[in-house]
Short mmCIF file of C-alpha atoms and ligand atoms in Angstrom, two decimals:
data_model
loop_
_atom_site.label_atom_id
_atom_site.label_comp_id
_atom_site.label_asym_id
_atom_site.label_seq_id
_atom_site.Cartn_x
_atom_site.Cartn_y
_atom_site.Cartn_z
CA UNK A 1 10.14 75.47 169.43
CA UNK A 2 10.67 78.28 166.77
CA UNK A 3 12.63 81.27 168.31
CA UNK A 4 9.65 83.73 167.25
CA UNK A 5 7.34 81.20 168.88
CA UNK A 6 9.30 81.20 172.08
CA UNK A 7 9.71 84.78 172.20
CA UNK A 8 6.40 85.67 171.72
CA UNK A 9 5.02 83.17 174.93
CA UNK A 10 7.99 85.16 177.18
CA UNK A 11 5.97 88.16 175.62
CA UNK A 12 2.49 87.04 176.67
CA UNK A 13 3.72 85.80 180.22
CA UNK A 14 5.48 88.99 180.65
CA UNK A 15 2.27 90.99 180.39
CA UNK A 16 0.26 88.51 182.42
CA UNK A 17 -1.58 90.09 185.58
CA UNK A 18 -0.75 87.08 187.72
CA UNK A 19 2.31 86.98 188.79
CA UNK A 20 4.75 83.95 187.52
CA UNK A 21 7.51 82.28 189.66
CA UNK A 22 9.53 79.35 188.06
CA UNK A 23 12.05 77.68 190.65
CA UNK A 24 14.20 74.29 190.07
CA UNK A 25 13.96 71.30 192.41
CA UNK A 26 16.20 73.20 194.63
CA UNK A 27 13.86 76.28 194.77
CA UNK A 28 15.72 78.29 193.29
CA UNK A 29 14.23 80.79 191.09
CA UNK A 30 14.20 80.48 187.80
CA UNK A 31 12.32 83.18 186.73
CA UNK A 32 9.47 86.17 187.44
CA UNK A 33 7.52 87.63 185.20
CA UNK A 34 6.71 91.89 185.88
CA UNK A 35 4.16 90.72 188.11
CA UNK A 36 5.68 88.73 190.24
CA UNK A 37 8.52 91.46 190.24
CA UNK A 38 5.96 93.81 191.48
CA UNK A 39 4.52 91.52 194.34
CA UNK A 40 7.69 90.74 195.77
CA UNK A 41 9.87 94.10 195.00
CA UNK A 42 12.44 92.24 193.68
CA UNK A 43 13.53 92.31 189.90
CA UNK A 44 13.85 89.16 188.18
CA UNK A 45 17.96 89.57 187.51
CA UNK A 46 18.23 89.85 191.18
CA UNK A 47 16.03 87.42 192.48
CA UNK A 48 17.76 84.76 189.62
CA UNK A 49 20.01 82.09 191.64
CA UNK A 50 18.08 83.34 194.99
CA UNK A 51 16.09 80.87 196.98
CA UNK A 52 12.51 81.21 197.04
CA UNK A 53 12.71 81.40 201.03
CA UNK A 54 14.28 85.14 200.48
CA UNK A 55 10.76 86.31 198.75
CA UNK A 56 8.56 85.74 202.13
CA UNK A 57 9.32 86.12 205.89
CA UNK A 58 8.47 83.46 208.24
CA UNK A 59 6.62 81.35 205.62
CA UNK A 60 7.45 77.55 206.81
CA UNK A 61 3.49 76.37 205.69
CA UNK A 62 4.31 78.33 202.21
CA UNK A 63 7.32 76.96 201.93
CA UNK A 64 6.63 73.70 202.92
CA UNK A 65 3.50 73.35 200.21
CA UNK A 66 5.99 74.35 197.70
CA UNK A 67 8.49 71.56 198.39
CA UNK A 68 5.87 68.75 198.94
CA UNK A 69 4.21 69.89 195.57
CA UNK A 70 7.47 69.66 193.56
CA UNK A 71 8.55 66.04 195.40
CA UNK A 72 5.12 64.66 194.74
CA UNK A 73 4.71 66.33 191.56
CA UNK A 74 1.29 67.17 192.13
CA UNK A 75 -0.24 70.47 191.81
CA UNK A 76 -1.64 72.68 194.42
CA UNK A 77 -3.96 75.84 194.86
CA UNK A 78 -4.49 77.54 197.78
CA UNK A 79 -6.98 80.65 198.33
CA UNK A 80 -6.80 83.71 200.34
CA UNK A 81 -3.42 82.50 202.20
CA UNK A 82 -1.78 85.67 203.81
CA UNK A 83 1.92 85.67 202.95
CA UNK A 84 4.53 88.40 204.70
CA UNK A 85 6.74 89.06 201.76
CA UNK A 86 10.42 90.24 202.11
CA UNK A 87 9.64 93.71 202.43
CA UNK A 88 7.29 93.10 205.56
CA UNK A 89 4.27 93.72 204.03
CA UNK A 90 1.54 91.41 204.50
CA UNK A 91 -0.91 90.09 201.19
CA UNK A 92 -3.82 87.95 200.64
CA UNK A 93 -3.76 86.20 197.31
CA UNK A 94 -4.43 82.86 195.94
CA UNK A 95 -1.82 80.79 194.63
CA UNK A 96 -1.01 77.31 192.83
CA UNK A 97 1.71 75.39 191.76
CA UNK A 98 2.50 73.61 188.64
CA UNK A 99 5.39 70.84 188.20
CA UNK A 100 6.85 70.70 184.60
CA UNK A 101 9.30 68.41 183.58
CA UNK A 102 11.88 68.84 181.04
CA UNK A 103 13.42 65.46 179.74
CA UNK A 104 16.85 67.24 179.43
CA UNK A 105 17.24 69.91 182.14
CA UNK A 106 15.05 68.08 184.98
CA UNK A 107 12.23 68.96 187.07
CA UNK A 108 10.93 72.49 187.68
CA UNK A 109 7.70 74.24 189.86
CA UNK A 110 5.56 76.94 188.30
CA UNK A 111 3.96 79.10 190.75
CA UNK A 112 0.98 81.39 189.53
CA UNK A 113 -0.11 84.09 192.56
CA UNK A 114 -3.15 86.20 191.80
CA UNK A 115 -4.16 89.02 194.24
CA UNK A 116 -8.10 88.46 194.83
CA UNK A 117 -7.95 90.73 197.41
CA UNK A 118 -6.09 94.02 195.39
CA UNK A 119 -9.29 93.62 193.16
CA UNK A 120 -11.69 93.46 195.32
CA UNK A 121 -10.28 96.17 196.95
CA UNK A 122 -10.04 98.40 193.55
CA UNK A 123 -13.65 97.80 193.07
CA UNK A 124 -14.83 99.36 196.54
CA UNK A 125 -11.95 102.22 196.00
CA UNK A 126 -13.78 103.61 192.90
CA UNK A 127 -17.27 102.58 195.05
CA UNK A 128 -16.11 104.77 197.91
CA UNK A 129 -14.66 107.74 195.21
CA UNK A 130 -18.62 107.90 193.37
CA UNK A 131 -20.07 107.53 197.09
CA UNK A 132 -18.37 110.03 198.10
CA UNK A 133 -18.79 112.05 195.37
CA UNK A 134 -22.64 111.83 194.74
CA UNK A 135 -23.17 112.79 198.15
CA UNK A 136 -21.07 115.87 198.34
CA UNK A 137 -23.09 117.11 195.27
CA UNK A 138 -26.30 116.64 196.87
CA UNK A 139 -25.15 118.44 199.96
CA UNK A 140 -23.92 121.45 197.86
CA UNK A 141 -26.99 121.52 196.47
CA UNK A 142 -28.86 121.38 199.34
CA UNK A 143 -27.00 123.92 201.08
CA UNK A 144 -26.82 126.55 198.45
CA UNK A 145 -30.70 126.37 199.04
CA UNK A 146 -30.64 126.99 202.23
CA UNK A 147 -28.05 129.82 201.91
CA UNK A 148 -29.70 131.99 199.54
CA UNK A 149 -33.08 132.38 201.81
CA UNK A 150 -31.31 132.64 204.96
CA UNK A 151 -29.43 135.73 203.93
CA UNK A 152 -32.56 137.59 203.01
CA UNK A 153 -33.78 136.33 206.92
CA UNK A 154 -31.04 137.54 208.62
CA UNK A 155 -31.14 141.07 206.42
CA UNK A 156 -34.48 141.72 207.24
CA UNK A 157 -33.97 140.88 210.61
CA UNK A 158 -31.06 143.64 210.45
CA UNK A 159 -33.68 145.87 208.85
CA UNK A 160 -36.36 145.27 211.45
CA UNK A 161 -34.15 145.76 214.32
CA UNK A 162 -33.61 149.04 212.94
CA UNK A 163 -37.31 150.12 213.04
CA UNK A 164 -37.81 148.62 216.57
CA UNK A 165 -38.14 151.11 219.27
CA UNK A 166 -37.64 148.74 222.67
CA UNK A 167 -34.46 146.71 223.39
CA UNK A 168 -36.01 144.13 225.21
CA UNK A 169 -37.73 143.33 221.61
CA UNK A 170 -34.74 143.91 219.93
CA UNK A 171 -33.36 140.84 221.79
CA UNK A 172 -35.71 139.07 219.78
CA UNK A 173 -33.83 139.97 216.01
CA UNK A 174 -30.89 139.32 217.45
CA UNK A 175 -31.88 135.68 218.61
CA UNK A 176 -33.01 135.61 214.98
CA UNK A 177 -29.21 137.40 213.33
CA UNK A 178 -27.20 135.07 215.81
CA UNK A 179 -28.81 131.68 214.95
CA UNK A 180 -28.98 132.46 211.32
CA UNK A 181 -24.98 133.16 211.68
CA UNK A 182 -24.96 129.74 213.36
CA UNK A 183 -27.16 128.31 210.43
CA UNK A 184 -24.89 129.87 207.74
CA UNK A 185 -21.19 128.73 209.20
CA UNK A 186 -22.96 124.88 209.32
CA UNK A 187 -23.84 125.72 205.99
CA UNK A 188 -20.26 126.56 204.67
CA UNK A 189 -18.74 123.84 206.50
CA UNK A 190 -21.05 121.53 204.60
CA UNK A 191 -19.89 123.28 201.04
CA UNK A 192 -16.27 122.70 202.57
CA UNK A 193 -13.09 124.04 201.08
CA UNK A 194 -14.52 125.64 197.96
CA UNK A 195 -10.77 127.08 197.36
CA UNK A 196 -8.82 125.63 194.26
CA UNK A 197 -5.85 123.78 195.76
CA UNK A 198 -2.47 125.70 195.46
CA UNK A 199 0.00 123.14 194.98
CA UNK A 200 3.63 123.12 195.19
CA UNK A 201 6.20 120.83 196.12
CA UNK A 202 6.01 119.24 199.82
CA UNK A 203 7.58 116.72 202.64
CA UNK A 204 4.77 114.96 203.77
CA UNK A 205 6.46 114.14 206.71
CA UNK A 206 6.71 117.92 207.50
CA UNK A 207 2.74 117.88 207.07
CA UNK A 208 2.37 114.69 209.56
CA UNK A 209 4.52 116.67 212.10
CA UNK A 210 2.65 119.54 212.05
CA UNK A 211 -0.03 117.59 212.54
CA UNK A 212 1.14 115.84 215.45
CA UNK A 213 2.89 119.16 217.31
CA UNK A 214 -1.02 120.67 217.18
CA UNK A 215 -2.30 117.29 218.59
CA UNK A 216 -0.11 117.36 221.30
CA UNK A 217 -0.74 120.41 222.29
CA UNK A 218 -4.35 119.95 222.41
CA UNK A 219 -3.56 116.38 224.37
CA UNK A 220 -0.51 115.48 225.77
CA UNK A 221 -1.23 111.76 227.49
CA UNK A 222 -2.03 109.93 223.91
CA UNK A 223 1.66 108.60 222.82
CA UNK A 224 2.65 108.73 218.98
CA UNK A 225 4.74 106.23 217.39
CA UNK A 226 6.52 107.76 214.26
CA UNK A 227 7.52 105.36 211.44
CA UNK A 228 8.42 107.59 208.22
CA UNK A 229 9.94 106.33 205.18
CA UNK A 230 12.62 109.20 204.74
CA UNK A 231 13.16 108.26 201.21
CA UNK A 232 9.86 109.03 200.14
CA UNK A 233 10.17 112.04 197.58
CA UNK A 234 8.42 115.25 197.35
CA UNK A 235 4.75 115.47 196.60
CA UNK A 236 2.91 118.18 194.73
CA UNK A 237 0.30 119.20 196.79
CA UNK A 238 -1.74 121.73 199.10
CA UNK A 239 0.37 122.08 202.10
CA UNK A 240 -3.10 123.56 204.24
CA UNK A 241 -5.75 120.66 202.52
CA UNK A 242 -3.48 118.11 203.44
CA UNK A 243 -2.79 119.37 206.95
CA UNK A 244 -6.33 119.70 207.52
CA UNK A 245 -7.27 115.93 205.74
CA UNK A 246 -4.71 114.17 208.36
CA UNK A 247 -6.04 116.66 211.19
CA UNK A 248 -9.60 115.36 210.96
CA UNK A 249 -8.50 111.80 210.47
CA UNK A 250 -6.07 111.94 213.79
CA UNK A 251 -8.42 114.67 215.77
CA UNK A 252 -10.53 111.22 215.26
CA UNK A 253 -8.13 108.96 216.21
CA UNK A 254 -7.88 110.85 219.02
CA UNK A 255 -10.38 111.00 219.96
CA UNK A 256 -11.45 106.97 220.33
CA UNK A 257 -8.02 105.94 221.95
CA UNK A 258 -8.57 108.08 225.37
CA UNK A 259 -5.70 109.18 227.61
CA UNK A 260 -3.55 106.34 226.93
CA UNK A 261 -3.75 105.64 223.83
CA UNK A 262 -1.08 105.19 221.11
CA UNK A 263 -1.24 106.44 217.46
CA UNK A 264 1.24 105.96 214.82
CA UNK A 265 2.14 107.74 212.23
CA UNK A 266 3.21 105.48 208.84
CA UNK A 267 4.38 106.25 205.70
CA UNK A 268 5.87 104.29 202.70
CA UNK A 269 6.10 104.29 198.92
CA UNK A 270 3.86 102.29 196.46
CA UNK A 271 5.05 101.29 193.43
CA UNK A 272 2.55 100.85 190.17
CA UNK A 273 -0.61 101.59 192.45
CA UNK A 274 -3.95 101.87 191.32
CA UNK A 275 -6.32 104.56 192.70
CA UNK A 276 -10.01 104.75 190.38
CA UNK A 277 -8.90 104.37 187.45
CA UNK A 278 -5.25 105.69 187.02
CA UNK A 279 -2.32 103.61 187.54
CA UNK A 280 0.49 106.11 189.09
CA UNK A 281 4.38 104.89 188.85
CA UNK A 282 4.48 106.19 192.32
CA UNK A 283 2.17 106.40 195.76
CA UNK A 284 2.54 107.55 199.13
CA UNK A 285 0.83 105.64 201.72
CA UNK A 286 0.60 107.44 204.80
CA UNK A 287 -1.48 105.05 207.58
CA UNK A 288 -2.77 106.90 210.57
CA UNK A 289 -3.13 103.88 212.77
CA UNK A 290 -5.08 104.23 216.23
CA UNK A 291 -5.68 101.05 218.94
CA UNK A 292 -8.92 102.71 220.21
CA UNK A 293 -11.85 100.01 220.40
CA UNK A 294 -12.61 100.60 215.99
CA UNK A 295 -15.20 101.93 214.05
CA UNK A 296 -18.57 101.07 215.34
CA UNK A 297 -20.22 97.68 213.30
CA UNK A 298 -22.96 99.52 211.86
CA UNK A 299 -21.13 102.89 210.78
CA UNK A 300 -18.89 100.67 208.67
CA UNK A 301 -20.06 101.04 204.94
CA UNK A 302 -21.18 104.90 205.89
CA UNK A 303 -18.20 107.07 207.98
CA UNK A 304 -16.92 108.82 205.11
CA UNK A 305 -21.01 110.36 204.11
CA UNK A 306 -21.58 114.09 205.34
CA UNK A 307 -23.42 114.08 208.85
CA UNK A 308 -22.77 110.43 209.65
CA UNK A 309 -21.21 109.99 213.21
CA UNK A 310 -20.87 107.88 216.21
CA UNK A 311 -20.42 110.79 218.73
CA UNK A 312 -23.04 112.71 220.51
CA UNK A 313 -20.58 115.75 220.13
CA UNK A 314 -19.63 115.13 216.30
CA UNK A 315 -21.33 116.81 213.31
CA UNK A 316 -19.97 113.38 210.92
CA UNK A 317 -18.13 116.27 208.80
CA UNK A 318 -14.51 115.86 209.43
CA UNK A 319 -14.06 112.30 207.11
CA UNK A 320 -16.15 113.60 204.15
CA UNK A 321 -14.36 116.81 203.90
CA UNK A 322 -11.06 114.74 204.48
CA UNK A 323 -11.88 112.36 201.62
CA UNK A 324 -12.58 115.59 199.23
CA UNK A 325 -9.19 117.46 199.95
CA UNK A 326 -7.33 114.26 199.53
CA UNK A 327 -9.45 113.67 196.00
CA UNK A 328 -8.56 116.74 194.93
CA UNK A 329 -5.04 115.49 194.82
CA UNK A 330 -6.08 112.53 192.75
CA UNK A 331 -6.38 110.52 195.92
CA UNK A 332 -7.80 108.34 198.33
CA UNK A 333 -8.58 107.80 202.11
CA UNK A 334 -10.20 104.17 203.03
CA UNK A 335 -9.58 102.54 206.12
CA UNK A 336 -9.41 99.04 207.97
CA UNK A 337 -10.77 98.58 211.74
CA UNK A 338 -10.66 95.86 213.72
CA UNK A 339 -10.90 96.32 217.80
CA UNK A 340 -7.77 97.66 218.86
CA UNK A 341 -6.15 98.51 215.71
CA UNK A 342 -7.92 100.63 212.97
CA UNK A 343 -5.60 102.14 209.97
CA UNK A 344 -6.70 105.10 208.05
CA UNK A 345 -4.96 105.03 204.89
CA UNK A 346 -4.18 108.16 202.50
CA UNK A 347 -2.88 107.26 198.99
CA UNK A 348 -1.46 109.95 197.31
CA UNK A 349 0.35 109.94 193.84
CA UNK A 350 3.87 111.00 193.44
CA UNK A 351 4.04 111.58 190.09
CA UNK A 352 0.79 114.13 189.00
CA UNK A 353 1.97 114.30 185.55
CA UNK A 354 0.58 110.23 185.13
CA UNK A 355 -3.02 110.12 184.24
N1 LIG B 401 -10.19 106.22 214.33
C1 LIG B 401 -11.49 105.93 214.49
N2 LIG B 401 -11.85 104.90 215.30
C2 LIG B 401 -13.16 104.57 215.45
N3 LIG B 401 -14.18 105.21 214.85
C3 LIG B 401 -13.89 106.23 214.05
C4 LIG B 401 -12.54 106.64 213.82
N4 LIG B 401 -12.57 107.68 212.94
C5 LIG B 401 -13.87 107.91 212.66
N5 LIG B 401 -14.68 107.06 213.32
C6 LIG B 401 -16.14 106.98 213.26
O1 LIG B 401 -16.57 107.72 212.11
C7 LIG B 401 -17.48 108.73 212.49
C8 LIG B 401 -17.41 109.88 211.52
O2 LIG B 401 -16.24 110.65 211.67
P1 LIG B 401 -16.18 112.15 211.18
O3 LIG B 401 -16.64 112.21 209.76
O4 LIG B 401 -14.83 112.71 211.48
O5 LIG B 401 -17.27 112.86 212.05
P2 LIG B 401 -17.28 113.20 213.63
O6 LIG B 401 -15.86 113.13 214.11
O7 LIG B 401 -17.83 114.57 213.70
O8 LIG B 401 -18.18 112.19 214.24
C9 LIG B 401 -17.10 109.06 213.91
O9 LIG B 401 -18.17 109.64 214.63
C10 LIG B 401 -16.73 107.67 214.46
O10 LIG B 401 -17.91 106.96 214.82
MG1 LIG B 402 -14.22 113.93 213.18
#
């Protein structure tokens, strides 16, 4: 093959999306495109020599696949397997295998992994980011119209209480001042945090502990589990919008696990994550992670809207303002509940200056 010929396939593998694993009959690895670099946090000179086996945890089946695919030279795809990669982490992708054979240097495997599941997932992120933000804009709207008439209400009630001669009637204005008060805080809380966000350099973790000191406080029985990632650097950020996004997401939390309840308190970096439609060098995921019984089947698709909620108590505020102060830093909240286990993720980019 020409050289410029060869160089120019390394090229077009190297910007592939799937990621690309060649090992020899041994398993040894061969070689990883970016991709693959990326799915296993590993970069190719390292991994180079290393056995396959070092990429995943636990992964006899995987591993097993592999070798019966090179022996019998037969290719192989399999969808949605889960694999527990070196770093812990658990993913969903589909993968297949590929023997090639060179006459001179012997028998070698090409593995192609594609993430269905990281797409899918991108696709509801910017579903959940318009959702989110239609419906904040039509409950702006909708409260500046109510705000505007009850302030002339409650000043003509203040004006008519004036006139009134009896205090049993004036009783009745103040009914009238009191509730419109009551009308008008709902009303801001809907607007939510009109402020501009005042950012300056932060320790998340010193935003998750204030968190948990005031949850405490408020219930001592429920038992937190702290599992920070100390190397995770500065963010840029609203130290009071952030506080109050993880407040109403473990206030929640919380609230479902009851008196004996566990929730932990997560955080690790991302590397080349996508959130809408910026890729950021540099995320922090911070998972708020409750083992109360999960979000109620058919809440699902709707607990981040204004005014949705499961409680008899709750006014189904606390995860659409939430979602709002954490897109104002470019991020995003979804979540993941199964029965005794739901996650609340925040993603938050490191590096602001990356659009
Ligand atoms: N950790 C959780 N576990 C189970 N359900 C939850 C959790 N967090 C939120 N939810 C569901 O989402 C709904 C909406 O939450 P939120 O917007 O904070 O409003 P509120 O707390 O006032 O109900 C809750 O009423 C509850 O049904
Ligand atoms: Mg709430």
């Amino acid at each position: 093959m020409p050289k410029t010929t060869q160089h120019s396939i390394e090229n077009i593998i190297d910007n592939l999306h799937s990621a690309v694993v060649v090992v020899n009959q041994d398993l040894s690895i061969e070689y990883m495109n970016p991709s693959a670099e990326m799915l296993f946090q590993i970069s190719d000179t390292r991994a180079r020599g290393r056995s396959l086996k070092k990429l995943v945890i636990d992964e006899h089946e995987f591993i097993d696949r592999i070798e019966r695919s090179m022996q019998s030279h037969h290719p192989f795809s399999m969808y949605e397997a889960e694999l527990r990669i070196r770093t812990g982490q658990s993913v969903v992708l589909d993968y297949m295998t590929s023997p090639i054979e060179y006459r001179s240097s012997g028998q070698y495997l090409l593995l192609e992994f594609v993430n269905p599941g990281r797409l899918r997932k991108l696709a509801q992120d910017k579903a959940l980011l318009n959702q989110n933000e239609a419906s904040r804009s039509l409950l702006r709207g909708l409260a500046h119209e109510i705000k505007n008439p009850l302030g002339g209400l409650r000043g003509a009630a203040q004006l008519l209480e004036r006139e009134l001669e009896t205090e049993n009637n004036k009783d009745y204005t103040r009914i009238i001042i009191r509730e419109a008060d009551r009308l008008q805080s709902l009303v801001d809380r809907m607007l939510g945090p009109r402020d501009v966000p005042d950012k300056t350099p932060l320790n998340i973790h010193k935003v998750l502990e204030h968190v948990r000191q005031l949850v405490q406080v408020e219930n001592d029985t429920v038992k937190f589990i702290i599992d920070y990632d100390p190397s995770l650097p500065d963010i840029i950020g609203d130290e009071s919008m952030l506080i109050q996004a993880v407040l109403n997401i473990t206030r929640n939390a919380v609230a479902e696990v009851g008196p004996d309840g566990e929730i932990t308190f997560r955080t690790r970096p991302l590397r080349n994550y996508t959130i809408g439609n910026n890729t950021y060098p540099l995320v922090a995921k911070i998972d708020i992670i409750d083992n109360g019984a999960g979000v109620p089947e058919d809440l699902k698709e709707k607990i981040f809207l204004p005014m949705i909620t499961g409680r008899a108590d709750g006014t189904g505020l606390g995860l659409s303002i939430a979602q709002s102060l954490v897109n104002q830093h470019d991020g995003l909240i979804e979540y993941d509940s199964i029965p005794g286990e739901t996650t609340f993720t925040l993603l938050l980019p490191l590096n602001n200056d990356t659009e």
